[in-house]
Coordinates of N, CA and C and ligand atoms in Angstrom, one line a residue:
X251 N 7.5 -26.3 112.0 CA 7.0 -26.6 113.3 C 5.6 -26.0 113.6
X252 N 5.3 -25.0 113.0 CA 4.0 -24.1 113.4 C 3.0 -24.7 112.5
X253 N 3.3 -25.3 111.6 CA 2.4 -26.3 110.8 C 1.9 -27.3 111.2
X254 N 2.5 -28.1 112.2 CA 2.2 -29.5 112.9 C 0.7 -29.8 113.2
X255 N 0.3 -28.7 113.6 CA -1.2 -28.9 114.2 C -2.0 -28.5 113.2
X256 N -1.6 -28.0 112.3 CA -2.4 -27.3 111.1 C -3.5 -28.6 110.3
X257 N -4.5 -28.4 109.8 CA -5.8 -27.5 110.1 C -5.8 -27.4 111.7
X258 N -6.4 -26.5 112.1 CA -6.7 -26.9 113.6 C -8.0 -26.3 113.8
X259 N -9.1 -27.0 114.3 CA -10.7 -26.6 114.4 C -10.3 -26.2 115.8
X260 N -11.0 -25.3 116.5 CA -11.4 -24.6 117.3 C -12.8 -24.0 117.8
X261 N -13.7 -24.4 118.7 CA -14.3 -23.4 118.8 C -15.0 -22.9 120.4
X262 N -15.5 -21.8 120.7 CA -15.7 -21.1 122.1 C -16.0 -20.1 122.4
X263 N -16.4 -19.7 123.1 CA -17.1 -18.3 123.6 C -16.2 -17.0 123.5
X264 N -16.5 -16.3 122.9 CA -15.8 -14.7 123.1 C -15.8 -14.1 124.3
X265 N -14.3 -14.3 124.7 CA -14.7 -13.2 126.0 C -14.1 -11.9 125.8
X266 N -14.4 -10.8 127.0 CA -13.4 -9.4 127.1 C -11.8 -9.7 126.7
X267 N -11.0 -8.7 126.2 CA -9.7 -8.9 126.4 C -9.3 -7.4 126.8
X268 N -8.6 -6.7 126.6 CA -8.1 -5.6 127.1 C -9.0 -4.5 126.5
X269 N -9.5 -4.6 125.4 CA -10.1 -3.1 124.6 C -8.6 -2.8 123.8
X270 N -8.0 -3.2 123.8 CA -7.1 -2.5 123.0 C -7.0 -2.6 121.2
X271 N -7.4 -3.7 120.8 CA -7.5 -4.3 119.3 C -8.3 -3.2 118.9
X272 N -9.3 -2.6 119.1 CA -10.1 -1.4 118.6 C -9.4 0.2 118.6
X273 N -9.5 0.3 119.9 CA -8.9 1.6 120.5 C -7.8 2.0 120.2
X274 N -6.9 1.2 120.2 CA -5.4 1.7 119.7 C -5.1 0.7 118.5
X275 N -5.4 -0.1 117.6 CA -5.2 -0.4 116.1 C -6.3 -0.3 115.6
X276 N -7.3 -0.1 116.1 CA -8.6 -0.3 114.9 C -8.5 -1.1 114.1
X277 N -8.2 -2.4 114.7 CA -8.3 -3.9 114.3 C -8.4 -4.5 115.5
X278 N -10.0 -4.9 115.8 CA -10.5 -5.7 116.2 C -10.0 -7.0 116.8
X279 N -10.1 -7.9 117.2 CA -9.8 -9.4 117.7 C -10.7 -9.8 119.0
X280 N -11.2 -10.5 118.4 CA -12.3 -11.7 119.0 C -11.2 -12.7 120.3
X281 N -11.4 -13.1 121.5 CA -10.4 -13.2 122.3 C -11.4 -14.6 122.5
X282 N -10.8 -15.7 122.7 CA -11.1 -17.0 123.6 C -10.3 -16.7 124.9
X283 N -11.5 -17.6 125.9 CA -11.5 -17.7 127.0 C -10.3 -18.4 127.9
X284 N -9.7 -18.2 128.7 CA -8.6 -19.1 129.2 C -8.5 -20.3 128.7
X285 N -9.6 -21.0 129.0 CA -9.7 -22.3 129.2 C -10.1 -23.0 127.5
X286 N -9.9 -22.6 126.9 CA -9.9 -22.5 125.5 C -8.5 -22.3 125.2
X287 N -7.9 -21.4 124.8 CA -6.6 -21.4 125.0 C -5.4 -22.7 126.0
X288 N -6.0 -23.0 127.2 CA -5.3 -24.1 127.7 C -5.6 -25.3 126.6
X289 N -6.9 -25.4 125.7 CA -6.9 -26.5 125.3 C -6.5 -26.7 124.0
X290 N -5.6 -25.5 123.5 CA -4.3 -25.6 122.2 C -3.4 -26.4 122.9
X291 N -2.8 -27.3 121.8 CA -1.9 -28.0 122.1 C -0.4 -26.9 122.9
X292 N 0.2 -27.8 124.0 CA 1.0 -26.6 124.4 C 2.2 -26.2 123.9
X293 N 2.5 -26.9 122.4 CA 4.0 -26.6 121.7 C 3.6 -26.1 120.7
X294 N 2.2 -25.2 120.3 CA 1.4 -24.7 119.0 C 2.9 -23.3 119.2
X295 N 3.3 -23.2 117.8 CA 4.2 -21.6 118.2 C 3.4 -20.7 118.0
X296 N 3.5 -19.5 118.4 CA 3.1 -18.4 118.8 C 3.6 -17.8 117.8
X297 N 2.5 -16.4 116.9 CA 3.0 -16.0 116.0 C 1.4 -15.5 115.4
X298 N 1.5 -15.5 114.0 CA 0.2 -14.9 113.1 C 0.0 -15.8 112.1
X299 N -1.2 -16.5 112.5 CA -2.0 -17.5 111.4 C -3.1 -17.0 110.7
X300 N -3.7 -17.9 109.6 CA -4.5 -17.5 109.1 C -5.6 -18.9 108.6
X301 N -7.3 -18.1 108.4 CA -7.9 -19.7 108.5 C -9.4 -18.9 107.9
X302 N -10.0 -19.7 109.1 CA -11.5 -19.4 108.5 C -12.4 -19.2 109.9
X303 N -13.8 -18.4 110.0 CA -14.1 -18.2 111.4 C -15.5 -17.9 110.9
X304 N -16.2 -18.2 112.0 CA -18.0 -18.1 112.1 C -18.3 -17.9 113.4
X305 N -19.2 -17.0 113.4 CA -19.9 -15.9 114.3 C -21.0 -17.1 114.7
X306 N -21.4 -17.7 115.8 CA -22.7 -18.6 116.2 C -22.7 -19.1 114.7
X307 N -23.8 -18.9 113.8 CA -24.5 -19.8 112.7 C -24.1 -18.7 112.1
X308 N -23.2 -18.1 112.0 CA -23.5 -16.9 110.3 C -22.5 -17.7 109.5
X309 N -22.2 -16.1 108.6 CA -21.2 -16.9 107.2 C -20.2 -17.1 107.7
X310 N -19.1 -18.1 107.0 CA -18.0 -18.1 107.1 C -17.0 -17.2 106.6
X311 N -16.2 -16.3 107.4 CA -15.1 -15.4 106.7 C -13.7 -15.6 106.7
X312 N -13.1 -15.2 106.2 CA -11.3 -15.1 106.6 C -11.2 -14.4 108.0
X313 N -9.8 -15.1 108.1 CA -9.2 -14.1 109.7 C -7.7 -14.7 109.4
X314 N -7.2 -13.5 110.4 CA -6.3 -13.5 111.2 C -6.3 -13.9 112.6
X315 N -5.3 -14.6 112.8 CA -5.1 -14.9 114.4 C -4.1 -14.8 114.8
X316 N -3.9 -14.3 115.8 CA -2.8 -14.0 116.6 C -2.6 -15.1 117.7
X317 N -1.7 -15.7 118.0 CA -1.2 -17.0 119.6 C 0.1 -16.0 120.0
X318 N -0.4 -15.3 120.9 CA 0.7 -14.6 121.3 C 0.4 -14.8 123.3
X319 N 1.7 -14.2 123.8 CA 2.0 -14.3 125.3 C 1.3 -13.0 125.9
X320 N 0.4 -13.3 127.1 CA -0.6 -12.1 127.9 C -0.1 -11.9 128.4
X321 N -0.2 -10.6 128.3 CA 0.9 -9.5 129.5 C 0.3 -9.8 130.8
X322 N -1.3 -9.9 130.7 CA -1.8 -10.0 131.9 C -1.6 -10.7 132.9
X323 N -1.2 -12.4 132.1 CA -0.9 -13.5 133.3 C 1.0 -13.2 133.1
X324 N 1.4 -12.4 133.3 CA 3.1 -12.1 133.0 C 3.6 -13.1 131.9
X325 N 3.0 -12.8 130.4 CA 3.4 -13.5 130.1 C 3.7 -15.3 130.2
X326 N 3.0 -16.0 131.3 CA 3.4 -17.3 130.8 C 1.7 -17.9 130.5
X327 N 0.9 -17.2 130.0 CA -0.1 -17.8 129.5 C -0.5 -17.5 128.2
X328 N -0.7 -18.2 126.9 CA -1.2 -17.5 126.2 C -2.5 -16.8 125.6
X329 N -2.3 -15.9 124.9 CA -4.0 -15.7 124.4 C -4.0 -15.8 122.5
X330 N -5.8 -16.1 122.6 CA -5.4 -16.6 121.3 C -6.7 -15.5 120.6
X331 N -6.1 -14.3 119.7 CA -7.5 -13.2 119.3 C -7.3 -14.0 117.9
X332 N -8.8 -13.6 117.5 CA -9.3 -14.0 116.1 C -9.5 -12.3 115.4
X333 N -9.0 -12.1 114.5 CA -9.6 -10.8 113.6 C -10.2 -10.9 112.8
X334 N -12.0 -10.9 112.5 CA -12.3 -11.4 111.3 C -12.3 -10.4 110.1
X335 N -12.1 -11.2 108.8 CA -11.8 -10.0 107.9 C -13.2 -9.5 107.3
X336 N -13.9 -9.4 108.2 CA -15.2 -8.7 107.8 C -15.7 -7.5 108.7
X337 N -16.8 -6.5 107.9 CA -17.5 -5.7 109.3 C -18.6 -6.0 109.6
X338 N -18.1 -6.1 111.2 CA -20.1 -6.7 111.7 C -20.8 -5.3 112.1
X339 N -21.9 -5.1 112.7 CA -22.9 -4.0 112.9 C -22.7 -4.0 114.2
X340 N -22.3 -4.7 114.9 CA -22.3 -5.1 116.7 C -21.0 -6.0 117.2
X341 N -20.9 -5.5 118.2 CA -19.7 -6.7 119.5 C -20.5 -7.9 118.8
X342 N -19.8 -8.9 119.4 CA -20.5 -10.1 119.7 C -19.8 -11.3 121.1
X343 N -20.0 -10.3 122.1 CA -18.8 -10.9 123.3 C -20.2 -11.7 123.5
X344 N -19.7 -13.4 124.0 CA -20.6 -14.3 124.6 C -20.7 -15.1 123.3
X345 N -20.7 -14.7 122.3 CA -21.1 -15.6 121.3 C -20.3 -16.9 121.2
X346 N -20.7 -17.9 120.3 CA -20.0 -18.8 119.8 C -19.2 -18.6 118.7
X347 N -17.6 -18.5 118.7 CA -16.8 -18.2 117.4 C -15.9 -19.8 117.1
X348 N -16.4 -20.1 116.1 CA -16.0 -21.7 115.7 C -14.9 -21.0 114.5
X349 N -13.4 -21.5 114.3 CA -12.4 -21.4 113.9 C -11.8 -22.4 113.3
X350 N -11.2 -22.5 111.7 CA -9.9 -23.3 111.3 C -8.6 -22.6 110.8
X351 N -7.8 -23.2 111.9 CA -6.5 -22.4 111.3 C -6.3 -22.9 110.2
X352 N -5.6 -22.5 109.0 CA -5.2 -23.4 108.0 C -3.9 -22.8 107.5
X353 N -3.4 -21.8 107.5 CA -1.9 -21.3 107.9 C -1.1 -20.4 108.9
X354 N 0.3 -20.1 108.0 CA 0.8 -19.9 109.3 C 1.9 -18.8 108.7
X355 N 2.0 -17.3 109.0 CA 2.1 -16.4 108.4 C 3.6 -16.2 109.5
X356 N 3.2 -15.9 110.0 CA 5.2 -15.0 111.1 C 5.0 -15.3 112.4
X357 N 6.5 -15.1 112.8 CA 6.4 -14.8 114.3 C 5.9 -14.0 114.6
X358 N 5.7 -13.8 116.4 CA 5.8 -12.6 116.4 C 6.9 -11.5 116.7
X359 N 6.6 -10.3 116.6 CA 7.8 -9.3 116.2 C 7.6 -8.3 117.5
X360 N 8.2 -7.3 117.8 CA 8.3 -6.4 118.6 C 8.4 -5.2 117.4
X361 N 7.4 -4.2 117.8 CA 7.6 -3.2 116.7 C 8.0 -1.6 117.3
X362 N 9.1 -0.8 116.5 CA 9.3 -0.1 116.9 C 8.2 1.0 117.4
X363 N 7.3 0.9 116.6 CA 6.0 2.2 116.4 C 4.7 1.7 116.4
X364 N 3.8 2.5 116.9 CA 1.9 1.7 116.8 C 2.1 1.5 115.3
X365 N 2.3 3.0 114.1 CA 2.7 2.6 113.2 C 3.1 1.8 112.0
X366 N 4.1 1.1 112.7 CA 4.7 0.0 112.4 C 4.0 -1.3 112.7
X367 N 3.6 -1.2 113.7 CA 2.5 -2.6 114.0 C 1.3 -2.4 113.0
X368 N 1.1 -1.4 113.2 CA -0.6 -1.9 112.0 C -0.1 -1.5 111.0
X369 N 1.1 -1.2 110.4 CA 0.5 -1.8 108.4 C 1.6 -3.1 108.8
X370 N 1.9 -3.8 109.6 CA 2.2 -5.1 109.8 C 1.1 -6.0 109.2
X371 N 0.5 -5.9 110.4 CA -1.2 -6.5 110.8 C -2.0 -6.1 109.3
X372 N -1.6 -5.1 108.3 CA -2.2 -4.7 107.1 C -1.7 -5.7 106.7
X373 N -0.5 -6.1 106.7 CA 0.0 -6.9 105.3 C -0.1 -8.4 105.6
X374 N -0.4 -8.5 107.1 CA -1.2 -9.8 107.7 C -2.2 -10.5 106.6
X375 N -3.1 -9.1 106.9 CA -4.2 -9.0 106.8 C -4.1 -9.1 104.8
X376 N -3.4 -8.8 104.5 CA -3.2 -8.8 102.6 C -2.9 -10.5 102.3
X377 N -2.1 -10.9 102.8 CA -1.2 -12.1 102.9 C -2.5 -13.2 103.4
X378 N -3.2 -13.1 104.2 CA -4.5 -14.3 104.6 C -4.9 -13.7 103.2
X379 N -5.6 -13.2 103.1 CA -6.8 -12.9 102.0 C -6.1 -13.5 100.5
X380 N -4.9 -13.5 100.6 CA -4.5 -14.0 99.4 C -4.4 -15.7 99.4
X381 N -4.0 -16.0 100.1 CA -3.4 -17.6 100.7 C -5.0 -18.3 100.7
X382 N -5.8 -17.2 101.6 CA -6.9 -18.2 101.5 C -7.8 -18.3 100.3
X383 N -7.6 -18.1 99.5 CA -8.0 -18.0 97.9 C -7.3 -19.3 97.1
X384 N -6.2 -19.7 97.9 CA -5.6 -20.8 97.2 C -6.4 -22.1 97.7
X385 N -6.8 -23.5 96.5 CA -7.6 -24.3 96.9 C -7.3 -25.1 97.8
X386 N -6.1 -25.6 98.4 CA -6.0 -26.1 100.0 C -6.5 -25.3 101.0
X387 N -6.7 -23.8 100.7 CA -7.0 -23.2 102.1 C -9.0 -23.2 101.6
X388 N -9.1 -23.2 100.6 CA -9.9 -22.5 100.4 C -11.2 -23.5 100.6
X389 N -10.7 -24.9 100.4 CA -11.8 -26.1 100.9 C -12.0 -25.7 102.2
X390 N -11.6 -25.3 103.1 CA -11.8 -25.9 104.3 C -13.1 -24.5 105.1
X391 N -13.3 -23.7 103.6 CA -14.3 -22.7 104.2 C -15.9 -23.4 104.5
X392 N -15.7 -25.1 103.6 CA -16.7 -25.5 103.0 C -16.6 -26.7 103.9
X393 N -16.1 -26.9 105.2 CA -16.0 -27.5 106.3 C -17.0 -28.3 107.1
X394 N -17.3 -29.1 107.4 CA -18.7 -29.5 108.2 C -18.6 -28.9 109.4
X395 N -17.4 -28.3 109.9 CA -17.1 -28.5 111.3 C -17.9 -27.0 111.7
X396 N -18.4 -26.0 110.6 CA -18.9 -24.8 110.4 C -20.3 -25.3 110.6
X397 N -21.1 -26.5 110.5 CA -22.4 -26.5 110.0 C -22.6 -27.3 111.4
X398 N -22.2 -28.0 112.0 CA -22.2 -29.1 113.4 C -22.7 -27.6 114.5
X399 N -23.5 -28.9 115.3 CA -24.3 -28.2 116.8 C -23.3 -27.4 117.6
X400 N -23.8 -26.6 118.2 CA -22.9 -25.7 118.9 C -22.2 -26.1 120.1
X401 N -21.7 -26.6 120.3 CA -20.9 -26.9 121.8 C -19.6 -28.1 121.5
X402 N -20.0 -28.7 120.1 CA -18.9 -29.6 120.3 C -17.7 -29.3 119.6
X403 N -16.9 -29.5 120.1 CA -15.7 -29.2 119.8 C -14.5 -30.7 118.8
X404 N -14.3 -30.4 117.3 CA -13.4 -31.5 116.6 C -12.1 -31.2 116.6
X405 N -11.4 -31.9 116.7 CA -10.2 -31.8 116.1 C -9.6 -33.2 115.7
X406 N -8.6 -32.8 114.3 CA -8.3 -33.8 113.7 C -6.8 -34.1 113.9
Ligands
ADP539 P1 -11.2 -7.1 123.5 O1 -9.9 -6.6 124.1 O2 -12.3 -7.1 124.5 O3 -11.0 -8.3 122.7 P2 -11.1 -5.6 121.0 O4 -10.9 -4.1 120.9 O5 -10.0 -6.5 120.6 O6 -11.6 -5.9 122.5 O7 -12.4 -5.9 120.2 C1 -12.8 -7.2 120.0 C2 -14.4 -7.4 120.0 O8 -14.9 -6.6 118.9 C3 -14.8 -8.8 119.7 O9 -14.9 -9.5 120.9 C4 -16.1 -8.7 119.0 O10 -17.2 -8.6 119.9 C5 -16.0 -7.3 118.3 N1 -15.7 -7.3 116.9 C6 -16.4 -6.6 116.0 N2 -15.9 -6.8 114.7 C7 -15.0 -7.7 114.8 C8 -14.1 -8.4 113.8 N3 -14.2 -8.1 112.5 N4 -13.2 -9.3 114.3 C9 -13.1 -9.6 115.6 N5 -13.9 -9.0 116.6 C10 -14.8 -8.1 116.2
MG540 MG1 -9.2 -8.4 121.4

């Protein structure tokens, strides 16, 4: 079922999210804006994917992504962070982050310990890098949907 929508192009402005992905995992996530998130399909499950992501016009990298439930709206809205598996020199809140999901790794989990959540999110983070190396995932780094004007948004 978490595959249905798979590839899924995405793309949208970075906004603020909590500060937390840094400060307390030291793993980063790039956050779309409400109204980006409203416009995932609304039966996408929630959980840890993996795909491809671009900063405005830069290179294309691996990520992680997380479609999990915001504590902020109690829970019934979701949010959707991108973690790219790269390091940049700078934020990049405001920018344009264009996205393909191309799998689909776990639910999500409740973890006993911070701990325990980040060598999760490690083995996340081991498991995309491997998957995306395989040639179904690995075309889609080579995507047009990466190279198209900024503002429009595809999905197939
Ligand atoms: P927020 O709660 O505002 O999303 P985070 O602590 O999760 O804050 O950090 C996310 C921000 O960090 C992104 O919006 C982006 O500007 C920046 N950032 C830097 N490197 C990365 C990366 N590799 N992946 C995702 N975001 C990154
Ligand atoms: Mg974040």
């Amino acid at each position: 079922a978490a595959m249905r929508h798979l590839p899924y192009f995405c793309r949208g402005k970075v906004v603020k999210g909590f500060g937390r992905g840094s400060r307390e995992l030291g793993i980063p996530t790039a956050n779309f804006s409400e109204q980006v998130v409203e416009s995932f399909p609304s039966d996408i499950s929630t959980g840890i994917y993996y795909g491809w992501a671009c900063v405005g016009n830069g290179d294309v990298h691996k990520m992680v992504l997380s479609i999990g439930w915001n504590p902020f709206y109690k829970n019934i809205k979701k949010s959707v962070e991108t973690h790219i598996i790269h390091t940049f020199k700078e934020d990049f809140y405001g920018e344009i982050l264009s996205i393909v999901i191309t799998g689909y790794i776990r639910p999500e989990k409740n973890f006993d310990s911070l701990e325990a959540l980040i060598s999760a999110i490690q083995e996340d983070i081991e498991e995309a890098k491997r998957q995306l190396d395989l040639p179904e995932h690995l075309k889609l780094k080579e995507d047009n949907f990466f190279h198209l004007p900024e503002g429009e948004i595809v999905n197939h």
